[in-house]
Coordinates of C-alpha atoms in Angstrom, one line a residue:
I13 CA 17.2 -55.9 48.2
S14 CA 16.8 -52.3 47.1
L15 CA 18.6 -49.1 48.0
D16 CA 17.4 -45.6 47.1
F17 CA 18.1 -42.0 47.9
S18 CA 15.7 -39.0 48.3
H19 CA 16.3 -35.3 48.6
S20 CA 13.8 -32.8 49.9
K21 CA 13.6 -29.0 49.8
S22 CA 11.0 -27.0 51.7
D23 CA 10.3 -23.5 53.1
S24 CA 11.6 -22.7 56.5
F25 CA 9.3 -23.0 59.5
V26 CA 10.6 -19.7 61.0
R27 CA 8.0 -17.0 60.6
N28 CA 8.9 -14.2 58.2
S29 CA 11.9 -16.1 56.9
S30 CA 12.7 -16.8 53.3
G31 CA 15.2 -19.5 54.1
K32 CA 15.0 -23.1 52.9
E33 CA 15.2 -26.5 54.6
Q34 CA 16.8 -29.3 52.7
G35 CA 18.2 -32.7 53.4
Q36 CA 18.7 -36.3 52.2
L37 CA 17.2 -39.7 53.1
T38 CA 18.7 -43.1 52.4
R39 CA 16.4 -46.1 52.4
L40 CA 17.4 -49.8 52.4
T41 CA 14.8 -52.5 51.9
Y42 CA 15.2 -56.2 52.2
A43 CA 12.3 -58.7 51.6
R44 CA 12.3 -62.4 51.1
G45 CA 9.8 -65.2 51.1
F46 CA 10.7 -68.8 52.0
E47 CA 8.1 -71.0 50.2
S48 CA 9.3 -74.2 51.9
T49 CA 8.5 -72.9 55.4
G50 CA 5.7 -70.4 54.5
T51 CA 7.7 -67.5 55.9
Y52 CA 7.9 -63.9 54.7
L53 CA 10.4 -61.4 56.1
S54 CA 10.7 -57.7 55.3
F55 CA 13.0 -55.0 56.7
T56 CA 13.2 -51.3 55.8
G57 CA 15.6 -48.9 57.3
Y58 CA 15.6 -45.1 56.8
W59 CA 18.7 -43.0 57.6
Y60 CA 18.5 -39.2 57.5
G61 CA 21.7 -37.6 56.3
S62 CA 20.7 -34.2 57.7
S63 CA 18.1 -32.7 60.0
G64 CA 16.6 -30.7 57.1
Y65 CA 14.9 -33.6 55.4
Y66 CA 11.1 -33.8 55.7
S67 CA 8.6 -36.1 54.1
F68 CA 5.3 -34.3 53.2
N69 CA 3.7 -35.7 56.4
D70 CA 6.6 -34.7 58.6
Y71 CA 6.6 -31.2 57.1
Q72 CA 2.9 -30.7 57.9
Q73 CA 3.4 -31.9 61.5
N74 CA 6.3 -29.6 62.2
K75 CA 4.6 -26.7 60.4
N76 CA 1.6 -27.0 62.8
S77 CA 3.8 -27.5 65.9
D78 CA 4.7 -24.9 68.5
D79 CA 7.9 -26.8 69.4
Y80 CA 9.9 -26.1 66.2
P81 CA 12.8 -26.6 65.5
Y82 CA 13.2 -29.7 67.7
S83 CA 10.0 -31.8 67.4
Y84 CA 9.7 -34.9 65.4
R85 CA 13.0 -34.8 63.6
S86 CA 14.2 -38.3 62.9
R87 CA 17.7 -39.7 62.9
Y88 CA 16.7 -43.1 61.6
K89 CA 13.6 -45.3 61.4
V90 CA 13.4 -49.1 61.2
S91 CA 10.4 -51.1 60.2
S92 CA 10.3 -54.9 60.2
Q93 CA 7.7 -57.6 59.7
L94 CA 7.6 -61.4 59.9
Q95 CA 4.7 -63.5 58.6
Q96 CA 4.5 -67.2 59.2
D97 CA 1.9 -69.5 57.7
I98 CA 1.0 -72.4 60.0
G99 CA -1.2 -74.4 57.6
D100 CA -4.8 -75.0 58.6
A101 CA -4.0 -73.2 61.9
G102 CA -3.8 -69.8 60.1
Q103 CA -1.1 -67.2 60.0
I104 CA 0.9 -65.2 62.6
T105 CA 2.3 -61.7 62.0
L106 CA 4.9 -59.9 64.1
A107 CA 5.7 -56.3 63.2
A108 CA 7.9 -53.6 64.9
D109 CA 8.6 -50.0 64.1
L110 CA 11.3 -48.0 65.8
N111 CA 11.9 -44.2 65.3
D112 CA 14.8 -42.3 66.8
Y113 CA 14.0 -38.6 67.0
I114 CA 16.4 -35.7 67.6
N115 CA 16.0 -34.2 71.1
E116 CA 12.9 -36.4 71.7
E117 CA 12.2 -39.8 73.2
N118 CA 12.2 -42.7 70.8
G119 CA 9.0 -43.8 69.2
Q120 CA 8.1 -47.4 69.0
Q121 CA 5.2 -49.6 67.9
Y122 CA 4.7 -53.3 68.1
R123 CA 2.0 -55.5 66.7
L124 CA 1.1 -59.2 67.1
A125 CA -1.6 -60.5 64.9
Y126 CA -3.2 -63.9 64.3
S127 CA -5.7 -64.8 61.6
L128 CA -7.6 -68.0 61.1
P129 CA -10.1 -69.0 58.3
I130 CA -12.9 -71.3 59.5
M131 CA -15.1 -72.8 56.8
G132 CA -14.8 -69.7 54.7
I133 CA -15.2 -67.3 57.6
S134 CA -12.3 -65.0 58.2
T135 CA -11.3 -64.3 61.8
S136 CA -8.4 -62.2 63.2
L137 CA -7.1 -60.9 66.5
S138 CA -4.3 -58.4 67.0
L139 CA -2.6 -56.7 69.9
T140 CA -0.7 -53.4 69.6
Y141 CA 1.5 -51.3 71.7
N142 CA 2.3 -47.8 70.6
K143 CA 4.4 -45.2 72.3
Q144 CA 5.2 -41.9 70.6
P145 CA 6.8 -38.7 71.9
Q146 CA 3.8 -36.7 70.7
Y147 CA 1.7 -38.3 73.5
N148 CA 2.2 -38.6 77.2
D149 CA 0.8 -42.2 77.6
S150 CA 1.4 -45.3 75.6
D151 CA -1.5 -46.8 73.7
K152 CA -2.3 -50.5 74.3
A153 CA -5.1 -51.9 72.2
I154 CA -6.8 -55.1 71.1
F155 CA -8.6 -55.6 67.9
A156 CA -10.8 -58.5 66.8
S157 CA -12.6 -59.0 63.5
V158 CA -15.0 -61.6 62.1
S159 CA -16.1 -61.5 58.4
V160 CA -18.8 -63.9 57.2
P161 CA -19.2 -64.1 53.4
F162 CA -22.8 -64.4 52.1
S163 CA -21.7 -67.6 50.2
V164 CA -21.7 -69.5 53.5
F165 CA -25.5 -69.4 53.7
S166 CA -26.5 -68.3 50.1
N167 CA -25.5 -68.3 46.4
Y168 CA -24.4 -64.7 46.6
N169 CA -20.6 -64.7 46.8
T170 CA -19.6 -61.0 46.4
A171 CA -20.7 -59.6 49.8
S172 CA -19.8 -60.2 53.4
L173 CA -21.1 -59.4 56.9
T174 CA -18.3 -58.0 59.1
T175 CA -18.0 -57.2 62.8
N176 CA -15.1 -55.3 64.3
V177 CA -14.3 -54.9 68.0
Y178 CA -11.7 -52.4 69.3
K179 CA -10.7 -52.0 73.0
A180 CA -8.2 -49.5 74.3
K181 CA -7.9 -48.3 78.0
N182 CA -11.3 -47.0 79.1
T183 CA -12.8 -46.9 75.6
S184 CA -14.3 -49.6 73.3
D185 CA -15.8 -49.6 69.9
I186 CA -18.0 -52.2 68.1
Q187 CA -18.9 -51.9 64.5
T188 CA -21.1 -54.1 62.3
G189 CA -21.9 -53.8 58.6
V190 CA -22.2 -55.2 55.1
S191 CA -19.8 -54.7 52.2
G192 CA -19.5 -56.2 48.8
S193 CA -19.1 -55.5 45.1
L194 CA -21.0 -55.6 41.8
L195 CA -20.3 -55.2 38.1
D196 CA -17.2 -57.4 38.1
Q197 CA -15.9 -55.7 41.3
K198 CA -15.9 -52.3 39.7
L199 CA -18.6 -51.1 42.0
Y200 CA -17.9 -51.4 45.7
Y201 CA -20.3 -50.6 48.5
S202 CA -20.1 -50.6 52.3
V203 CA -22.6 -49.8 55.1
M204 CA -21.3 -49.8 58.7
E205 CA -22.9 -48.8 62.0
G206 CA -21.1 -48.7 65.4
L207 CA -21.3 -47.9 69.1
H208 CA -18.6 -46.1 71.1
S209 CA -18.4 -46.6 74.9
G210 CA -16.2 -44.5 77.1
D211 CA -16.5 -41.2 78.9
E212 CA -19.5 -40.7 76.7
N213 CA -21.5 -43.2 74.7
S214 CA -22.3 -42.4 71.1
N215 CA -23.4 -43.9 67.8
S216 CA -21.6 -43.6 64.6
G217 CA -21.8 -45.0 61.1
N218 CA -20.9 -44.6 57.5
A219 CA -21.9 -45.6 54.0
T220 CA -19.5 -45.7 51.1
I221 CA -19.9 -46.3 47.4
R222 CA -16.9 -46.4 45.0
Y223 CA -16.8 -47.0 41.2
K224 CA -13.5 -47.9 39.7
T225 CA -12.5 -48.1 36.1
A226 CA -9.2 -48.2 34.1
K227 CA -9.3 -44.4 33.9
G228 CA -9.6 -43.8 37.7
E229 CA -12.2 -44.0 40.4
I230 CA -14.8 -41.9 42.1
Q231 CA -16.1 -42.3 45.7
S232 CA -18.8 -40.9 47.9
T233 CA -18.9 -41.4 51.7
W234 CA -21.7 -40.3 54.0
S235 CA -21.0 -40.5 57.8
H236 CA -22.6 -39.5 61.0
Q237 CA -21.5 -39.2 64.6
K238 CA -22.3 -37.3 67.7
Q239 CA -20.8 -34.1 66.4
G240 CA -22.7 -34.0 63.2
R241 CA -23.0 -35.5 59.7
Q242 CA -20.6 -35.3 56.8
L243 CA -20.6 -36.1 53.0
Q244 CA -17.4 -36.6 51.2
L245 CA -16.8 -36.8 47.4
S246 CA -13.5 -37.7 45.8
A247 CA -12.0 -38.6 42.5
N248 CA -8.6 -40.2 41.9
G249 CA -6.6 -41.2 38.9
G250 CA -3.4 -40.6 36.9
V251 CA -2.1 -39.6 33.5
V252 CA 0.6 -41.3 31.5
L253 CA 2.3 -39.7 28.5
H254 CA 4.2 -42.2 26.3
S255 CA 5.7 -42.4 22.8
D256 CA 2.3 -43.4 21.3
G257 CA 0.0 -41.0 23.1
L258 CA -1.7 -40.3 26.4
V259 CA -3.5 -42.7 28.8
L260 CA -5.8 -41.9 31.7
T261 CA -5.1 -44.4 34.5
Q262 CA -5.9 -45.5 38.0
T263 CA -3.8 -43.9 40.7
L264 CA -0.1 -44.6 39.9
S265 CA 2.1 -46.3 42.4
L266 CA 5.1 -44.0 43.1
D267 CA 6.5 -46.2 45.9
G268 CA 5.8 -49.5 44.0
A269 CA 5.9 -49.9 40.2
N270 CA 3.6 -49.7 37.2
A271 CA 3.2 -51.4 33.8
L272 CA 1.9 -49.9 30.5
I273 CA -0.1 -52.6 28.8
D274 CA 0.1 -52.6 25.0
T275 CA -2.4 -54.9 23.1
N276 CA -1.4 -54.0 19.6
G277 CA -4.1 -51.3 19.1
V278 CA -7.0 -53.6 20.2
G279 CA -9.3 -52.0 22.8
N280 CA -11.6 -53.4 25.5
I281 CA -9.3 -56.2 26.5
K282 CA -9.6 -57.1 30.2
V283 CA -6.4 -57.3 32.3
K284 CA -6.8 -60.0 35.0
R285 CA -4.6 -58.2 37.5
G286 CA -6.3 -55.4 39.4
I287 CA -9.9 -54.2 39.3
G288 CA -11.7 -52.6 36.3
L289 CA -8.7 -52.7 34.0
Y290 CA -9.5 -52.7 30.3
T291 CA -7.5 -51.3 27.4
D292 CA -8.7 -48.1 25.9
Q293 CA -9.6 -47.5 22.2
N294 CA -5.9 -47.4 21.3
G295 CA -5.1 -50.6 23.1
Y296 CA -3.4 -49.2 26.2
T297 CA -4.0 -49.2 30.0
V298 CA -1.8 -49.1 33.1
V299 CA -1.5 -51.7 35.8
P300 CA -0.4 -50.0 39.1
N301 CA 0.9 -51.4 42.4
L302 CA 3.4 -53.9 41.0
S303 CA 6.1 -55.2 43.3
P304 CA 9.5 -53.5 42.6
Y305 CA 12.6 -55.6 42.0
Q306 CA 10.5 -58.7 41.7
K307 CA 9.1 -60.7 38.8
N308 CA 5.5 -59.7 38.3
S309 CA 3.1 -61.8 36.2
I310 CA 0.4 -60.0 34.1
A311 CA -2.2 -61.8 32.1
L312 CA -5.1 -60.9 29.8
D313 CA -8.5 -62.5 30.2
V314 CA -9.0 -64.7 27.1
N315 CA -12.6 -65.5 28.0
K316 CA -13.8 -61.9 27.7
V317 CA -13.0 -60.9 24.1
S318 CA -15.3 -60.2 21.1
A319 CA -15.9 -62.7 18.4
T320 CA -13.5 -60.9 16.1
T321 CA -10.6 -60.7 18.6
E322 CA -8.0 -63.3 19.4
I323 CA -5.3 -63.1 22.1
I324 CA -2.3 -64.9 20.7
K325 CA 0.0 -64.0 23.6
S326 CA -1.9 -63.7 26.9
D327 CA 0.9 -63.6 29.5
A328 CA 3.9 -61.4 30.2
Y329 CA 6.4 -60.9 33.0
V330 CA 8.1 -57.7 34.1
T331 CA 10.7 -56.9 36.7
P332 CA 10.5 -53.1 37.3
S333 CA 12.5 -50.9 39.6
R334 CA 10.8 -48.8 42.3
G335 CA 8.6 -46.0 40.9
A336 CA 9.2 -47.2 37.3
L337 CA 6.7 -47.5 34.4
V338 CA 7.6 -50.5 32.2
R339 CA 5.9 -51.6 29.0
A340 CA 4.2 -55.0 28.7
K341 CA 3.5 -55.9 25.1
F342 CA 0.9 -58.5 24.1
N343 CA 0.2 -60.1 20.8
V344 CA -3.5 -59.4 20.2
V345 CA -5.2 -59.3 16.8
S346 CA -8.7 -58.1 15.7
G347 CA -10.5 -59.0 12.5
H348 CA -12.1 -61.9 10.7
K349 CA -11.3 -65.5 11.4
A350 CA -11.3 -68.1 8.7
L351 CA -10.2 -71.7 7.8
I352 CA -8.5 -71.3 4.4
N353 CA -7.5 -73.9 1.8
L354 CA -4.3 -72.8 0.1
V355 CA -3.7 -74.3 -3.4
R356 CA -0.7 -73.6 -5.6
P357 CA -1.2 -72.7 -9.3
N358 CA -0.3 -76.3 -10.3
G359 CA -3.3 -77.6 -8.3
E360 CA -1.2 -79.0 -5.4
S361 CA -1.9 -78.0 -1.8
V362 CA 0.6 -75.7 -0.1
P363 CA 3.1 -78.0 1.8
F364 CA 2.5 -79.0 5.4
G365 CA 4.3 -76.6 7.8
S366 CA 4.4 -73.6 5.5
L367 CA 4.4 -70.2 7.3
T368 CA 1.5 -68.0 6.3
S369 CA 1.3 -64.3 7.0
L370 CA -0.3 -61.1 5.8
T371 CA 1.4 -58.9 3.2
G372 CA 1.2 -55.4 2.0
D373 CA -0.3 -52.7 4.3
H374 CA -1.1 -55.2 6.9
S375 CA 2.3 -56.9 7.1
N376 CA 3.1 -55.1 10.4
Q377 CA 0.3 -57.0 12.2
S378 CA 1.2 -60.2 14.0
V379 CA -1.1 -62.3 11.9
T380 CA 0.5 -65.7 11.1
G381 CA -0.5 -69.3 10.7
I382 CA 1.0 -72.7 10.1
V383 CA -0.4 -74.8 7.2
S384 CA -1.7 -78.2 8.3
D385 CA -2.7 -81.2 6.2
N386 CA -4.3 -80.7 2.8
G387 CA -3.1 -77.0 2.7
Q388 CA -5.5 -75.8 5.4
V389 CA -4.5 -72.9 7.6
W390 CA -6.4 -71.2 10.4
M391 CA -6.1 -67.4 10.3
S392 CA -7.4 -64.7 12.7
G393 CA -7.2 -60.9 12.7
L394 CA -7.9 -60.7 8.9
P395 CA -9.0 -57.4 7.3
D396 CA -11.9 -57.3 4.9
R397 CA -9.5 -57.5 1.9
G398 CA -5.8 -58.4 1.7
E399 CA -3.3 -60.9 0.6
L400 CA -1.6 -63.9 2.2
M401 CA 1.8 -65.2 1.5
A402 CA 2.7 -68.8 2.2
Q403 CA 6.4 -69.7 2.4
W404 CA 8.0 -73.2 2.7
G405 CA 11.6 -72.5 1.8
D406 CA 14.3 -69.8 1.5
D407 CA 15.2 -70.1 -2.1
G408 CA 13.0 -67.3 -3.3
K409 CA 10.7 -69.7 -5.3
S410 CA 9.2 -71.7 -2.4
N411 CA 6.3 -69.3 -1.8
C412 CA 3.1 -68.1 -3.2
N413 CA 0.5 -65.3 -2.7
A414 CA -3.2 -65.7 -2.2
P415 CA -5.5 -62.6 -2.4
F416 CA -8.8 -62.6 -0.5

């Protein structure tokens, strides 16, 4: 359960007026999953404390409307969703959105969806009903989709063939294309071509390529339709300023939550959550789109590190609030690896179970080891030169140093 409050302030819609519009919004969210029954339930309610509150989208709609000041002002809005897994028979989703407007008819939207995987092939069917005061007629539509991964008939498992069919009133659309990814999912591509049938028949299509890294993403889309052709270029990302410096990131989640990954100064460490996330040269990156008010698991990929890097702690858990940036610290060391025999000045091996660590300028690094039989200890993250200290007691004498 979460409860938050928002305040907005905007210019007045009245022409030649220097007045301001301002208002408050209260949002209550409840979400819960029932693992035993495979049920997920979510509910979100929005209550407007005054008529002067506008989201950015609402503000743009009213600014371009001739019906101000009465159009599209909400009293409250309620959104709910129920998902139910039914085992091998697929999943059913029910969703409803209700919007109560001031001096307007209520807006409402309902959706029933059913999805079923068949031998690796994804299929889905959804029915929607949408009635909004902006439009005279209600919109009833049916949507069907089939996605066939290439792995069904080949060894190529990062692409799929998709067909979508949309039918509403006297119009229908069918679209078919190929989409997939390369370079460990950092490069995404899609090519779609479709046919529209209605008052006039026409062809349309688009091709998209997107490259995503830990520092953001760039995208290019080319599309064509009856009215003409269009080329779009875009770049998205974020910037985080923290106590140890500045990090370029993927687009931050203001409605969800984010985590600042700290790998103890070791760069090029892959984060298994998300796409294209690697730590920068200072050992930092940001994981966006975490679930607020829930326990989120974040893990590093131990299989994609250099020969001189060792991940001692590879998993972390965070429970952030909505819109927050929390730190997730991992124990990662970089340096030489060695199996060392520790012998005391009297010729005896260092006792079994002794704790061994770096001393001096490198004592702040998390480089430790436990001595095994015959005084042997495995150490990683060692500098070219330094000194180890082995300790097997607290009396001040049960220790020794070993330079290397």
